[in-house]
Short mmCIF file of C-alpha atoms in Angstrom, two decimals:
data_model
loop_
_atom_site.label_atom_id
_atom_site.label_comp_id
_atom_site.label_asym_id
_atom_site.label_seq_id
_atom_site.Cartn_x
_atom_site.Cartn_y
_atom_site.Cartn_z
CA MET A 1 23.97 38.22 -8.73
CA ALA A 2 24.65 35.26 -6.72
CA SER A 3 22.86 32.33 -8.73
CA GLU A 4 21.20 30.05 -4.72
CA LYS A 5 22.67 26.68 -4.48
CA GLU A 6 20.34 23.72 -5.16
CA VAL A 7 19.73 20.61 -3.51
CA VAL A 8 19.00 17.37 -5.52
CA HIS A 9 17.40 14.06 -3.90
CA GLU A 10 17.73 11.12 -5.54
CA LEU A 11 15.21 8.60 -4.27
CA LEU A 12 14.01 4.99 -5.18
CA VAL A 13 10.35 4.03 -3.81
CA SER A 14 8.21 1.57 -4.19
CA LYS A 15 5.37 1.85 -6.47
CA GLU A 16 2.58 2.25 -4.53
CA ALA A 17 5.01 5.39 -2.96
CA PHE A 18 5.04 6.38 -6.94
CA ALA A 19 1.75 6.90 -7.10
CA ILE A 20 1.20 8.37 -3.69
CA ILE A 21 2.58 11.18 -5.06
CA ALA A 22 1.57 11.10 -8.92
CA GLU A 23 -1.69 11.01 -7.34
CA ALA A 24 -0.65 14.54 -5.60
CA ILE A 25 0.61 15.39 -7.97
CA LYS A 26 -2.80 15.84 -10.04
CA TRP A 27 -5.16 16.73 -7.33
CA LEU A 28 -2.22 20.24 -7.14
CA THR A 29 -2.58 20.31 -10.87
CA ILE A 30 -6.16 20.32 -11.46
CA GLU A 31 -6.16 22.96 -8.02
CA LYS A 32 -5.22 25.45 -8.84
CA LEU A 33 -5.32 25.15 -12.91
CA LYS A 34 -1.59 25.31 -13.31
CA PHE A 35 1.04 22.12 -14.01
CA GLN A 36 2.02 20.79 -10.83
CA ARG A 37 5.65 18.70 -10.29
CA LEU A 38 6.90 17.52 -6.70
CA ARG A 39 8.17 20.50 -5.75
CA ASP A 40 5.28 22.87 -6.22
CA VAL A 41 3.25 19.80 -4.07
CA ILE A 42 6.35 19.60 -1.20
CA THR A 43 6.43 24.29 -1.29
CA ASP A 44 2.47 23.48 -0.18
CA VAL A 45 2.26 21.57 2.36
CA ILE A 46 5.21 22.83 4.06
CA ARG A 47 3.88 26.40 4.07
CA ALA A 48 1.32 25.36 6.19
CA PRO A 49 1.95 21.60 7.02
CA ASP A 50 -1.08 19.55 9.16
CA LEU A 51 1.17 17.32 12.03
CA SER A 52 -2.00 17.10 13.80
CA ASN A 53 -3.54 15.32 11.86
CA GLN A 54 -4.29 12.27 13.79
CA GLU A 55 -6.15 11.17 9.72
CA LEU A 56 -3.47 11.58 7.88
CA ILE A 57 -0.73 10.98 10.41
CA ALA A 58 -2.59 7.18 9.91
CA ALA A 59 -2.78 7.28 7.10
CA PHE A 60 1.16 7.82 6.87
CA ASN A 61 1.98 5.05 9.08
CA ARG A 62 -0.22 2.55 6.91
CA HIS A 63 2.53 3.64 3.80
CA ARG A 64 5.32 3.37 5.23
CA PRO A 65 8.13 1.53 4.34
CA CYS A 66 8.50 3.79 1.10
CA ASP A 67 10.93 2.33 0.28
CA GLY A 68 11.63 0.63 -3.41
CA ARG A 69 12.95 0.80 -6.80
CA VAL A 70 11.04 3.75 -8.50
CA ARG A 71 13.63 6.02 -9.01
CA ILE A 72 12.27 9.77 -8.85
CA TYR A 73 13.81 13.23 -8.71
CA LEU A 74 13.15 16.17 -6.35
CA ARG A 75 15.13 19.79 -6.57
CA LEU A 76 14.81 22.29 -4.20
CA SER A 77 16.32 25.46 -3.54
CA GLY A 78 18.89 25.69 -0.26
CA ALA A 79 16.15 27.58 1.16
CA LEU A 80 13.72 25.16 0.68
CA ASN A 81 15.59 22.37 1.31
CA ALA A 82 15.81 24.14 5.02
CA GLU A 83 12.27 24.34 5.67
CA PHE A 84 11.86 20.31 3.93
CA ASP A 85 14.65 19.64 6.54
CA ALA A 86 12.73 21.73 8.85
CA LEU A 87 9.83 19.78 8.42
CA LYS A 88 11.01 15.98 8.33
CA ALA A 89 12.93 16.71 11.60
CA ARG A 90 9.44 17.52 13.16
CA LEU A 91 7.13 14.36 11.58
CA ALA A 92 9.79 12.51 13.17
CA GLU A 93 8.63 13.98 16.89
CA VAL A 94 4.80 13.14 15.72
CA THR A 95 5.65 10.28 14.37
CA GLY A 96 8.18 8.90 17.06
CA ASP A 97 10.37 7.96 14.36
CA GLN A 98 12.82 8.61 11.97
CA CYS A 99 11.90 10.30 8.97
CA GLY A 100 14.05 10.90 5.83
CA VAL A 101 13.30 12.29 2.21
CA ARG A 102 11.54 9.54 0.84
CA GLU A 103 9.23 9.48 3.98
CA THR A 104 8.63 13.19 3.83
CA VAL A 105 7.76 13.66 0.59
CA VAL A 106 5.71 10.38 0.68
CA PHE A 107 3.99 12.83 3.39
CA CYS A 108 3.46 15.87 1.51
CA ALA A 109 1.69 13.64 -1.27
CA LEU A 110 -0.51 12.53 1.10
CA ALA A 111 -1.56 15.42 2.59
CA ILE A 112 -2.82 16.84 -0.42
CA SER A 113 -3.82 14.01 -1.58
CA GLN A 114 -6.28 13.56 1.64
CA ARG A 115 -7.07 17.56 1.84
CA GLN A 116 -8.39 16.71 -1.87
CA ILE A 117 -10.62 14.33 -0.57
CA SER A 118 -12.00 16.19 2.74
CA LEU A 119 -12.90 18.80 -0.51
CA ALA A 120 -14.99 16.44 -2.53
CA LYS A 121 -16.59 15.18 1.22
CA ALA A 122 -17.31 18.71 2.05
CA ALA A 123 -19.03 19.08 -1.07
CA PHE A 124 -21.28 15.76 -0.96
#
């Protein structure tokens, strides 16, 4: 059985982007009732990206640029990385701006957080 190659992305993000990512991991952990990782955030959004949500796109654009000094790592399987690259390309088309791995990670984190905010609003 051949082992699937993994791709490791080393990212430097801002403190604000790091907080968004941590918040998304927290919300997804609560939703799934099982500890989640950054890879789980990415996987969840790749399955059903909401690239038509103008509120999400506007929030994403408000948080750019995302570069900074906080070092994080994202480890993806080869297949998941290919799907991630496709999402990255579609996100660049929608925003009309170049999106790298770092920006796409922040977009995925914002998508999870915004989904939780929407669910909370609907509950009241």
